[in-house]
Coordinates of C-alpha atoms in Angstrom, one line a residue:
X1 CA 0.0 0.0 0.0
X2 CA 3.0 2.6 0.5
X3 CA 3.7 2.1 -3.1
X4 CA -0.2 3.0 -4.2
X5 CA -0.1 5.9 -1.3
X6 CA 2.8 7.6 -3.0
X7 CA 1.7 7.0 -6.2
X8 CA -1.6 8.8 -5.6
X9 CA 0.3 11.9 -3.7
X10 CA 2.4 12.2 -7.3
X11 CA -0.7 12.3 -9.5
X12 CA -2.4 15.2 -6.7
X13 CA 1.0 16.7 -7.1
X14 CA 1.4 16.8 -11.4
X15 CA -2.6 17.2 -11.7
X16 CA -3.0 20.5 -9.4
X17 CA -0.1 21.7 -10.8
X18 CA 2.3 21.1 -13.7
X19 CA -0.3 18.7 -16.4
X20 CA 2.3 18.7 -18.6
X21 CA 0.2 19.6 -21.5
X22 CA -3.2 18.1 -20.7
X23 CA -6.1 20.8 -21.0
X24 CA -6.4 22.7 -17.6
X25 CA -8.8 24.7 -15.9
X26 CA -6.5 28.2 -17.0
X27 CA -6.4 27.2 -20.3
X28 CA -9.6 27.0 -22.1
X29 CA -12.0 29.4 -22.1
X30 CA -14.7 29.4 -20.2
X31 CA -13.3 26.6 -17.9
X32 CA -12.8 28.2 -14.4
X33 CA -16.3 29.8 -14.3
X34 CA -18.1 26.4 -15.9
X35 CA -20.5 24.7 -13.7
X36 CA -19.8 21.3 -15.8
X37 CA -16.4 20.4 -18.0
X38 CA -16.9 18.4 -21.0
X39 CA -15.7 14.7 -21.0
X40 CA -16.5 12.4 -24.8
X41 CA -17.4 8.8 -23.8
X42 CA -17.2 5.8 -26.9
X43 CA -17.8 2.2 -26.4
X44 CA -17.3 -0.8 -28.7
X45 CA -15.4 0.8 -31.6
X46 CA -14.6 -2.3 -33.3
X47 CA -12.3 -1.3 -35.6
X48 CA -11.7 -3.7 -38.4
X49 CA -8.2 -3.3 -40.1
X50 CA -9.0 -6.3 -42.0
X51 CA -12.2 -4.6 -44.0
X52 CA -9.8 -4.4 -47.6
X53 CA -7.9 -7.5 -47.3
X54 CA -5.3 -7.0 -49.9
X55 CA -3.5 -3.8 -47.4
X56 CA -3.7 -6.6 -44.7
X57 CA -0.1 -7.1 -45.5
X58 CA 1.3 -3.8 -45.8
X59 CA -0.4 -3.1 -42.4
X60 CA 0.8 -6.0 -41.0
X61 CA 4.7 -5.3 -41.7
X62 CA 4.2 -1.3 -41.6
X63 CA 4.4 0.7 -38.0
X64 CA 1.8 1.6 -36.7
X65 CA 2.3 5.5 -37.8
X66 CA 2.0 4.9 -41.1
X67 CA -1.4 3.1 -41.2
X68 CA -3.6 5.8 -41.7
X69 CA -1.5 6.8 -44.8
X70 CA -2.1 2.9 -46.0
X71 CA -6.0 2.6 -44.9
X72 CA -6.8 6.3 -46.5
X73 CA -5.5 4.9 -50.1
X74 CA -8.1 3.8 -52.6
X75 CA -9.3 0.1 -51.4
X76 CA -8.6 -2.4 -54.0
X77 CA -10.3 -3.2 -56.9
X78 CA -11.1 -6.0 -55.7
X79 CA -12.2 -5.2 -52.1
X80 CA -15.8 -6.4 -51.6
X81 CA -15.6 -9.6 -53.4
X82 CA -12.3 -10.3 -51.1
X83 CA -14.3 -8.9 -47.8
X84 CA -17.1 -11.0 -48.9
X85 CA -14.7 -14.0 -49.0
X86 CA -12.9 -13.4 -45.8
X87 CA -16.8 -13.0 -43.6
X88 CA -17.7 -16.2 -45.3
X89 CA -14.8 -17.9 -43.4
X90 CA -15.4 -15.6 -40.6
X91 CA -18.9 -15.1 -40.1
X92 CA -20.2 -12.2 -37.7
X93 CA -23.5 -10.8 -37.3
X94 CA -22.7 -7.9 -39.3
X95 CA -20.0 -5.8 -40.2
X96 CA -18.0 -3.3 -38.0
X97 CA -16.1 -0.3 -38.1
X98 CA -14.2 0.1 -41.3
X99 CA -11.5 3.0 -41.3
X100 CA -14.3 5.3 -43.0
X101 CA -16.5 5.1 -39.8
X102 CA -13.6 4.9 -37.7
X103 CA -12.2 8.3 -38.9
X104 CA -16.0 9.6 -39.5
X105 CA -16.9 9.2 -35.8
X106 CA -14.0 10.4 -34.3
X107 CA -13.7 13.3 -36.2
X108 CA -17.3 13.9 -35.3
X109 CA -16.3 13.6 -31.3
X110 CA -13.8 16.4 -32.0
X111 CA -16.4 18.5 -33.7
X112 CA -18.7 18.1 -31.1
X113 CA -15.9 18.5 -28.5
X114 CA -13.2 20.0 -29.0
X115 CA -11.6 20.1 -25.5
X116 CA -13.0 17.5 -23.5
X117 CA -11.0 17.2 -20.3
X118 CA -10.7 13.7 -21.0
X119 CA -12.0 11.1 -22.9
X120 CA -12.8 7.3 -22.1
X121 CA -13.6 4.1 -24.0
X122 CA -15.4 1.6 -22.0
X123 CA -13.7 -1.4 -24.4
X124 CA -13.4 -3.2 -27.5
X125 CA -11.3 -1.6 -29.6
X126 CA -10.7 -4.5 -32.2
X127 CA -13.2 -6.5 -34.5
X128 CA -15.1 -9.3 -33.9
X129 CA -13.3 -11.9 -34.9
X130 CA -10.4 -10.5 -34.9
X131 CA -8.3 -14.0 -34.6
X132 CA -10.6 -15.9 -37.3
X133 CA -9.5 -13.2 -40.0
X134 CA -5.9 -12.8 -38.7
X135 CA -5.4 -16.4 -39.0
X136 CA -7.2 -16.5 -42.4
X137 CA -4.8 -13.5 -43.9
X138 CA -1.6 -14.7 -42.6
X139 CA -1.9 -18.3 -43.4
X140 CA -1.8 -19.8 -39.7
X141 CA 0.7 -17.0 -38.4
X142 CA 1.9 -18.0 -34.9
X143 CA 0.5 -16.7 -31.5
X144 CA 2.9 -14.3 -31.5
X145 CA 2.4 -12.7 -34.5
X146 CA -1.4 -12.5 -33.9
X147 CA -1.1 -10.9 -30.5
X148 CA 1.7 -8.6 -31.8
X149 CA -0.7 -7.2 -34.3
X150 CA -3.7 -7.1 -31.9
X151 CA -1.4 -4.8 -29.5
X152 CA -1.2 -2.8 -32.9
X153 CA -4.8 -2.4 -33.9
X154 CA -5.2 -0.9 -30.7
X155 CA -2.6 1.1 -30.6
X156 CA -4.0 2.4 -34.1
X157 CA -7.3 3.1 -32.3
X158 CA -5.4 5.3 -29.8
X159 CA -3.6 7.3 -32.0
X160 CA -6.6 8.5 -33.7
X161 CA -7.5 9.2 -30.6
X162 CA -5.1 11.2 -29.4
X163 CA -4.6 13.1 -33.1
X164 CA -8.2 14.6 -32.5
X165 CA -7.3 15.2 -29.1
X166 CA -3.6 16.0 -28.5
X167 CA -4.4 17.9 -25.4
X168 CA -6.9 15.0 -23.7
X169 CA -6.0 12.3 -21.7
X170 CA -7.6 9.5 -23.2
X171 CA -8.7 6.3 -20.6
X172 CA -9.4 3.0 -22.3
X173 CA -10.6 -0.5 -21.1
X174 CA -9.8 -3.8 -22.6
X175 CA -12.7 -5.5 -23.9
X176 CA -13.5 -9.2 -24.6
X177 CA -12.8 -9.0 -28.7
X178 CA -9.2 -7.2 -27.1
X179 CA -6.9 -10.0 -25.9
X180 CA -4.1 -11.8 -27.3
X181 CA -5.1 -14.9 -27.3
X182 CA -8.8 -14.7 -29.3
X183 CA -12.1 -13.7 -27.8
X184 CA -12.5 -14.4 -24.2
X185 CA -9.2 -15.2 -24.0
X186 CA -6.5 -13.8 -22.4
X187 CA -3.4 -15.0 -19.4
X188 CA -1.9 -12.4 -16.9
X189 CA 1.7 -11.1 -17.6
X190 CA 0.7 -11.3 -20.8
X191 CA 2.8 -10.1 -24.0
X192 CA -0.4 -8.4 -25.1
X193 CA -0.8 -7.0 -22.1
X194 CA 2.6 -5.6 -21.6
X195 CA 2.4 -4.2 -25.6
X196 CA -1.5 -2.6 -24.6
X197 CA 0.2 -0.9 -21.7
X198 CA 2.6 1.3 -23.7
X199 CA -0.2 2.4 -25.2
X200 CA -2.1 3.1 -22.6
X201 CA 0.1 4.6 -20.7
X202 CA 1.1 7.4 -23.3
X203 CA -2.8 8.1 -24.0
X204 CA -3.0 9.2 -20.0
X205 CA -0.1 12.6 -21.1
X206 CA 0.5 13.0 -17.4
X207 CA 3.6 11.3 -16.1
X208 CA 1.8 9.9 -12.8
X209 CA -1.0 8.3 -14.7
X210 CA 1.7 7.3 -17.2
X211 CA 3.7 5.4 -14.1
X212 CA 0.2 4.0 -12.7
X213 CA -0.6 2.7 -15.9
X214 CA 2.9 1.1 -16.6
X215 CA 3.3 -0.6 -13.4
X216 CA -0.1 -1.8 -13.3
X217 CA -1.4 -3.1 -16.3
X218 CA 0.9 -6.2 -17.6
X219 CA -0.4 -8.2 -14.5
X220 CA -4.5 -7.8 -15.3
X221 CA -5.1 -5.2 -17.5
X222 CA -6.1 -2.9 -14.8
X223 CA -5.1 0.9 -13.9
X224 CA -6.1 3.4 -11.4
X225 CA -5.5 7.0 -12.3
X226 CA -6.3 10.2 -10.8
X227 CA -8.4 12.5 -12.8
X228 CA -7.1 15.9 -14.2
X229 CA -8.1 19.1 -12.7
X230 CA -10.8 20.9 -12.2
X231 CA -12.1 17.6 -10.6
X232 CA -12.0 17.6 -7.2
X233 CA -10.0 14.5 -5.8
X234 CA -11.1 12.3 -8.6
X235 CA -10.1 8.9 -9.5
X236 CA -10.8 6.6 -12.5
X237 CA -10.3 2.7 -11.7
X238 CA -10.3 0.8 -14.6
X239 CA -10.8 -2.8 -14.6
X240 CA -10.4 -5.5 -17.2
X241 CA -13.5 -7.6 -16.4
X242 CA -12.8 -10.0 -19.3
X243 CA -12.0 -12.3 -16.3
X244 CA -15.1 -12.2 -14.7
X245 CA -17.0 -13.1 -17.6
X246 CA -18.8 -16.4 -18.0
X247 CA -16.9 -17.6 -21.0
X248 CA -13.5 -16.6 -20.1
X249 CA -11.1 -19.4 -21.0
X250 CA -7.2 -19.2 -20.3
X251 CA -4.8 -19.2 -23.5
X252 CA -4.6 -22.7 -23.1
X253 CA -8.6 -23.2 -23.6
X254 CA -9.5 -24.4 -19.8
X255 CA -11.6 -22.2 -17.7
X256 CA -9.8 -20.4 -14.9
X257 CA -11.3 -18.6 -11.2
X258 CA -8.1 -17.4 -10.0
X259 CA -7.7 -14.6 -12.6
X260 CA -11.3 -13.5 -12.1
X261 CA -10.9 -13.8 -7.9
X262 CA -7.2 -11.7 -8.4
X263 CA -9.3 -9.1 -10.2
X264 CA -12.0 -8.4 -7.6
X265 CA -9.2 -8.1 -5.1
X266 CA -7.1 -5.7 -7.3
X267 CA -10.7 -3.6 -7.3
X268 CA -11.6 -4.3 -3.9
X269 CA -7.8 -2.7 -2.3
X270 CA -8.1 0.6 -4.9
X271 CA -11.6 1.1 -3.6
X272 CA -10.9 1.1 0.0
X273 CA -7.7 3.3 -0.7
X274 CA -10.0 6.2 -2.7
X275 CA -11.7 5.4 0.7
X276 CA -8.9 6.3 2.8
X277 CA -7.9 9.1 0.3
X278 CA -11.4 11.1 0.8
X279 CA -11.7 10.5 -3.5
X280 CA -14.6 10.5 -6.2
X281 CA -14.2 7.4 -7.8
X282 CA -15.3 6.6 -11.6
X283 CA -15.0 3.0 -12.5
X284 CA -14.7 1.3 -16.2
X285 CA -15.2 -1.9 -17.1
X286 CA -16.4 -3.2 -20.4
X287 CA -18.8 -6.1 -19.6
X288 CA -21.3 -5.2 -17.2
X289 CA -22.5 -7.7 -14.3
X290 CA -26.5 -8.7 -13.9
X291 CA -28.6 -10.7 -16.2
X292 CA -28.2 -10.6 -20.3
X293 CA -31.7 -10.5 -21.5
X294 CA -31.2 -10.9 -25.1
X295 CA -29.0 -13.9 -24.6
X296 CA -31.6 -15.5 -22.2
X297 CA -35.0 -15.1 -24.5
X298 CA -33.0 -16.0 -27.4
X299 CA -32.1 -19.4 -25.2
X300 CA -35.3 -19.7 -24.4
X301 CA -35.0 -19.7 -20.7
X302 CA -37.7 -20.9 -18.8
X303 CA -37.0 -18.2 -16.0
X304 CA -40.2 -18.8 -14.2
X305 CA -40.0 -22.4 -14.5
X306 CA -36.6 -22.5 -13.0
X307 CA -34.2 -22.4 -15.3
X308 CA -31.2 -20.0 -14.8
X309 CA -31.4 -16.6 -16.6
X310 CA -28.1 -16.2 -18.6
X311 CA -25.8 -13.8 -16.8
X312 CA -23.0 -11.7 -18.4
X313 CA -20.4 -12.6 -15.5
X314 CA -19.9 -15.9 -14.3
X315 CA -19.2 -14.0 -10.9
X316 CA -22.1 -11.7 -9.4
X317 CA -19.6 -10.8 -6.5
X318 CA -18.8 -7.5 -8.9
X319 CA -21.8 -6.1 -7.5
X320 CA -21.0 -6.5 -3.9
X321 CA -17.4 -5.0 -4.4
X322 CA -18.8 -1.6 -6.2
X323 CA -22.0 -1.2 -3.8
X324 CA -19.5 -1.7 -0.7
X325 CA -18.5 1.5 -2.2
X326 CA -21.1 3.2 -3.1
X327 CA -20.5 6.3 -1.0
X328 CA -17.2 6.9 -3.1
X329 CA -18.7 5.6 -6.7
X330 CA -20.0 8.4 -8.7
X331 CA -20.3 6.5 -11.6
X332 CA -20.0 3.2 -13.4
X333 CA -19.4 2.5 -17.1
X334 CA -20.1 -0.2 -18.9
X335 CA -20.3 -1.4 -23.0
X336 CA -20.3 -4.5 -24.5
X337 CA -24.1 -4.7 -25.4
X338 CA -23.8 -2.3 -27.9
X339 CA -27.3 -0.7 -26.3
X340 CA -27.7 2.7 -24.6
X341 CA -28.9 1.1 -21.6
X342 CA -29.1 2.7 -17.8
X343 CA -28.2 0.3 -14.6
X344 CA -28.6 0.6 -10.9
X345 CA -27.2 -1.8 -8.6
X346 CA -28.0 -2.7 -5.7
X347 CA -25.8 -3.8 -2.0
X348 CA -27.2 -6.0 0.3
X349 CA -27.3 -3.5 2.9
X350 CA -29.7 -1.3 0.6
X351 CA -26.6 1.1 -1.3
X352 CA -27.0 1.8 -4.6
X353 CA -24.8 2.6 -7.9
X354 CA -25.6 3.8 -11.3
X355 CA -24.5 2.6 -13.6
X356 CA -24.3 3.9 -17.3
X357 CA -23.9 1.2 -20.5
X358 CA -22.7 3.4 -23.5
X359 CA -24.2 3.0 -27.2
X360 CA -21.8 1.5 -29.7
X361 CA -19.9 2.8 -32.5
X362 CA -20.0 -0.5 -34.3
X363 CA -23.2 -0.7 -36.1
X364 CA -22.7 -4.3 -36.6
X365 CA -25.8 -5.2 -34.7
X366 CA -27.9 -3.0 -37.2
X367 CA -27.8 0.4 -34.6
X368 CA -26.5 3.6 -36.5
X369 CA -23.1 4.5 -34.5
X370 CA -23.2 6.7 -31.9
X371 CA -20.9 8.4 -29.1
X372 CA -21.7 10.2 -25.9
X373 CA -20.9 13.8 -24.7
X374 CA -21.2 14.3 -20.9
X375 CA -21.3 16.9 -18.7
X376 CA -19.5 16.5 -15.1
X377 CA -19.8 18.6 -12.3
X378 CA -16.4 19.1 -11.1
X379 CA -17.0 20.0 -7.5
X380 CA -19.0 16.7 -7.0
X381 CA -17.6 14.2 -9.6
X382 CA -21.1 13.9 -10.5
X383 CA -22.3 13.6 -14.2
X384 CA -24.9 16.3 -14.4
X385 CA -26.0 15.5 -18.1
X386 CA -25.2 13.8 -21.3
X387 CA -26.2 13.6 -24.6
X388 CA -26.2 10.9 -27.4
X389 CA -24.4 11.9 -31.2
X390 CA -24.7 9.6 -34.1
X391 CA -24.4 9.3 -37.4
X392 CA -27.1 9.0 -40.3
X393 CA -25.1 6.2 -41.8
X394 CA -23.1 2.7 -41.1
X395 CA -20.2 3.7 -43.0
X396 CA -19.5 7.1 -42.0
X397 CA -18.5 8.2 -46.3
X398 CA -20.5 11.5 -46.0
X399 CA -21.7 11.1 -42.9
X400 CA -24.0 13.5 -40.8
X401 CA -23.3 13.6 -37.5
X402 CA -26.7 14.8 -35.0
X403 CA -28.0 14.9 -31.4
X404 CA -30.3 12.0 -30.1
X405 CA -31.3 12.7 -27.2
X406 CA -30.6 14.5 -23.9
X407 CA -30.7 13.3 -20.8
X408 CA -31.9 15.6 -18.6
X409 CA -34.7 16.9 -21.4
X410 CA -36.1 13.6 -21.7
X411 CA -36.2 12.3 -18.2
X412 CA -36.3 15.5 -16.6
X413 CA -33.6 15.1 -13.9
X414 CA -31.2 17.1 -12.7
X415 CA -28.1 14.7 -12.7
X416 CA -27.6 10.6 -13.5
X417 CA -26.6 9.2 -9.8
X418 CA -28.0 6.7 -7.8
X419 CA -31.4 8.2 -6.4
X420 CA -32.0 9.8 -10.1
X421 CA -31.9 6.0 -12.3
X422 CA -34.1 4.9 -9.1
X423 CA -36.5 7.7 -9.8
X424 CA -36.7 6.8 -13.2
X425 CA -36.7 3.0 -12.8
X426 CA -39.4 3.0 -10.6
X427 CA -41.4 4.9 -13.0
X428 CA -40.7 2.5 -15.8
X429 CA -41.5 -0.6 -13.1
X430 CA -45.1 1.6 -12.6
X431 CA -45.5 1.0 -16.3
X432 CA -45.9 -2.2 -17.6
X433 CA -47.6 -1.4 -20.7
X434 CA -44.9 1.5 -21.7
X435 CA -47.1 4.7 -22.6
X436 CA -45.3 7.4 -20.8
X437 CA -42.9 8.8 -22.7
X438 CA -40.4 8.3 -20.9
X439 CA -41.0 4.7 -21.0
X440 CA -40.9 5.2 -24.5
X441 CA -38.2 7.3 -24.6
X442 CA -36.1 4.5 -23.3
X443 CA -37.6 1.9 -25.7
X444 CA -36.7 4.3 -28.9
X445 CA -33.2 5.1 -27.9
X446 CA -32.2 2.1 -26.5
X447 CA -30.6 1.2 -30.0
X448 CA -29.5 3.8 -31.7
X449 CA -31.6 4.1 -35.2
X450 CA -33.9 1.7 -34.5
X451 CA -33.8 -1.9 -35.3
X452 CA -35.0 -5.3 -35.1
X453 CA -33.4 -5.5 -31.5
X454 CA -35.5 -2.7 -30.5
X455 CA -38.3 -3.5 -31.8
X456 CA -37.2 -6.8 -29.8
X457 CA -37.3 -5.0 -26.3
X458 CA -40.4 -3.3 -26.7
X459 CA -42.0 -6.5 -27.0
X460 CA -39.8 -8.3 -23.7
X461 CA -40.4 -4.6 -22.1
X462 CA -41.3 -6.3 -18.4
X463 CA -38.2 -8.4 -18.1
X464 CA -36.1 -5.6 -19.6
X465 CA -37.1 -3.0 -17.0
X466 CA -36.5 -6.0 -14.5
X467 CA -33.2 -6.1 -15.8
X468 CA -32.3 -2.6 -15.3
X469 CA -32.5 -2.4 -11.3
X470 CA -32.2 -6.7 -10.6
X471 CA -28.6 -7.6 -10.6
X472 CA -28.7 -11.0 -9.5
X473 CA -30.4 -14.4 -11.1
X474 CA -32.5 -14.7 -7.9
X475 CA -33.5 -10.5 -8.0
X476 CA -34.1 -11.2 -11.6
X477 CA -36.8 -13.7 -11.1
X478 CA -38.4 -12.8 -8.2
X479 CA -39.1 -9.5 -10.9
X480 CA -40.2 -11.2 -14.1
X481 CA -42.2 -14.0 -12.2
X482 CA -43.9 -11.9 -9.2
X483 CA -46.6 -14.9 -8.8
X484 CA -43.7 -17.1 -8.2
X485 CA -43.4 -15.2 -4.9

């Protein structure tokens, strides 16, 4: 703990004063007398280097500065018969992020905010299968090879980052399509790891967050940083719940406990030293905990009969660990479902935590991409508002870039914490057959641009809203079958 303790009093000591070139409150207009600073949140990019298979090569043997020069040249001639080969070996739902979107999107962040104080993706950087189409274009390249050019499709993803935000510390989490080993699939002291946290650690700009994220990271994927000025004693813990998750495997294939039970320890000692510290705590993750509902209709779970609902995290003990700390957690982000969801979770001894799921910039699901601007009170740590951008098309060529929803417009309160997403669960609990607008509201935003998974959740609209606020299988139930009470 004297390490961590004199790590934090460094990042206090660079972020109040020095920030070495990260966006302060004295140097952007505006920012002293601003009741709320301006932070751009993304989720499930899903970058695809692979969408023109011919450059696969070039990108392959080429640094990782000179990809955008390679992915901005004219794709092949014959691009879409060899894409259409390649997802025939490789078959996903739909297709992800090609470098258009990729370059669409983020240029549209940087439109819509041009200073953020800091930026975060909640995870998954890299295409779905991502190892199925490296294999496939390097003829069986070793392990090594694959996770060496994972570590640099996310380090691609970064640097766009931080070209349309030089001046922004950028936090990323590792999702499950991230690893080095294939989906789900990742070992500690990993070379992936160690390659990720380079990365990482230059897209935090100031040296303590640098340090934290070097030392850190290679073991689990994890970080703890402290948040730039003008946030008041604010820390973002960062968490690679790949671990946790119900299908994690090891490299070698065979399911594994001891990475997921390392993880919640790792989470469980930073906690209790913000505690100590007297610190507002944001934590990322990618994969959120509680019940999947998609994944359990499309199972056809007989909930009320007594079957299991399906659960994102093979370990529900997530929850106990972030509502022990409720009274430090402003906020909890989540991706991974692609959906613009809202969470609250719930402690055993009545604490609560909200908990926000960000929309997806992948529209491989059939959602238009989207991104989220926020608006955090600095005093508090509190997020006071946010809206949702996205785009009017899935490839982002020509792209038009417009406003959603807001927040606080369309559920009418004055800041997304704990007793607020209670508020406006209870309401959507009160109405079962969705005709408040709200209700609606929720129903129509839920995936961006519509869709046949929205259409979906209007229909499972009782065990969705049961999912919101019931993070356990046994919670989940008792919600979706009351007369089995």
């Amino acid at each position: 703990m004297a390490l961590v303790a004199r790590g934090r009093k460094l990042a206090f000591l660079v972020v109040a004063g020095m920030t070495c070139g990260v966006a302060s409150a004295t140097d952007l207009p505006g920012r002293v007398a601003a009741a709320t600073v301006p932070v751009v949140m993304l989720s499930d990019i899903h970058f695809d280097p692979f969408h023109d298979p011919a450059k696969f090569d070039r990108l392959r043997a080429a640094p990782v500065t000179m990809w955008q020069r390679i992915l901005t040249e004219p794709d092949a001639p014959t691009q879409a018969t060899d894409f259409a080969g390649l997802s025939s070996k490789c078959p996903a739902r739909g297709v992800d992020t090609p470098w258009t979107l990729l370059e669409s999107s983020v240029a549209a962040a940087h439109a819509q905010s041009p200073h953020p104080l800091f930026v975060t993706v909640s995870g998954d950087l890299v295409v779905h299968k991502f190892d199925c189409r490296f294999h496939a274009l390097a003829h069986g390249g070793s392990e090594a090879e694959f996770s060496d050019f994972a570590a640099k499709t996310v380090a691609f993803v970064a640097s766009e980052l931080r070209r349309s935000f030089p001046r922004s510390p950028v936090y990323m989490a590792l999702g499950n399509n991230d690893a080095g080993c294939g989906d789900y699939r990742e070992g500690q002291n990993s070379a992936f790891l160690a390659d990720v946290a380079r990365t990482f650690s230059d897209a935090t700009l100031v040296p303590a967050g640098r340090a934290a994220v070097a030392s850190g990271f290679p073991l689990g994927g994890n970080y703890s940083v402290a948040l730039p000025n003008p946030i008041v004693r604010g820390r973002l813990i960062v968490l690679q719940d790949v671990f946790l998750s119900r299908e994690y495997a090891g490299c070698n294939g065979k399911a594994d406990l001891a990475p997921g039970a390392a993880q919640l320890e790792w989470l469980r000692t930073e906690l209790a030293a913000a505690r100590t510290h007297h610190e507002q705590v944001w934590v990322m993750a990618h994969i959120p905990p509680g019940v999947n509902v998609y994944s359990t209709v499309q199972g056809k779970r007989n909930v009320c009969g007594g079957q299991a609902p399906v659960m994102f995290l093979s370990d529900e003990r997530l929850v106990d660990v972030l509502t022990e700390f409720a009274a430090e957690i402003r906020l909890v982000l989540f991706g991974h479902t692609h959906m613009d969801e809202m969470r609250l979770l719930h402690g055993v001894d009545g604490a609560t935590v909200a908990v926000k799921l960000l929309p997806a910039v992948t529209p491989i699901n059939g959602n238009l991409p989207a991104f989220t601007l926020a608006e955090v009170e600095p005093r508090t740590a509190v997020l006071k508002d946010y809206r949702v951008v996205f785009g009017d098309n899935q490839t982002g060529i020509g792209a038009k870039w417009s406003e959603e929803y807001r927040y606080s417009t369309t559920y009418d309160r004055p800041a997304f914490r704990a007793e607020d997403v209670a508020a406006i669960v209870g309401a959507f609990r009160a109405d079962q057959a969705a005709a408040s607008a709200q209700t609606q509201a929720y129903e129509n935003n839920f995936m961006v641009g519509g869709g046949l998974r929205a259409i979906a959740m209007r229909l499972l609209w009782p065990e969705t809203s049961c999912a919101i606020t019931n993070d356990t299988a046994a919670a989940y139930r008792g919600c979706v079958c009351p007369e089995k009470n």
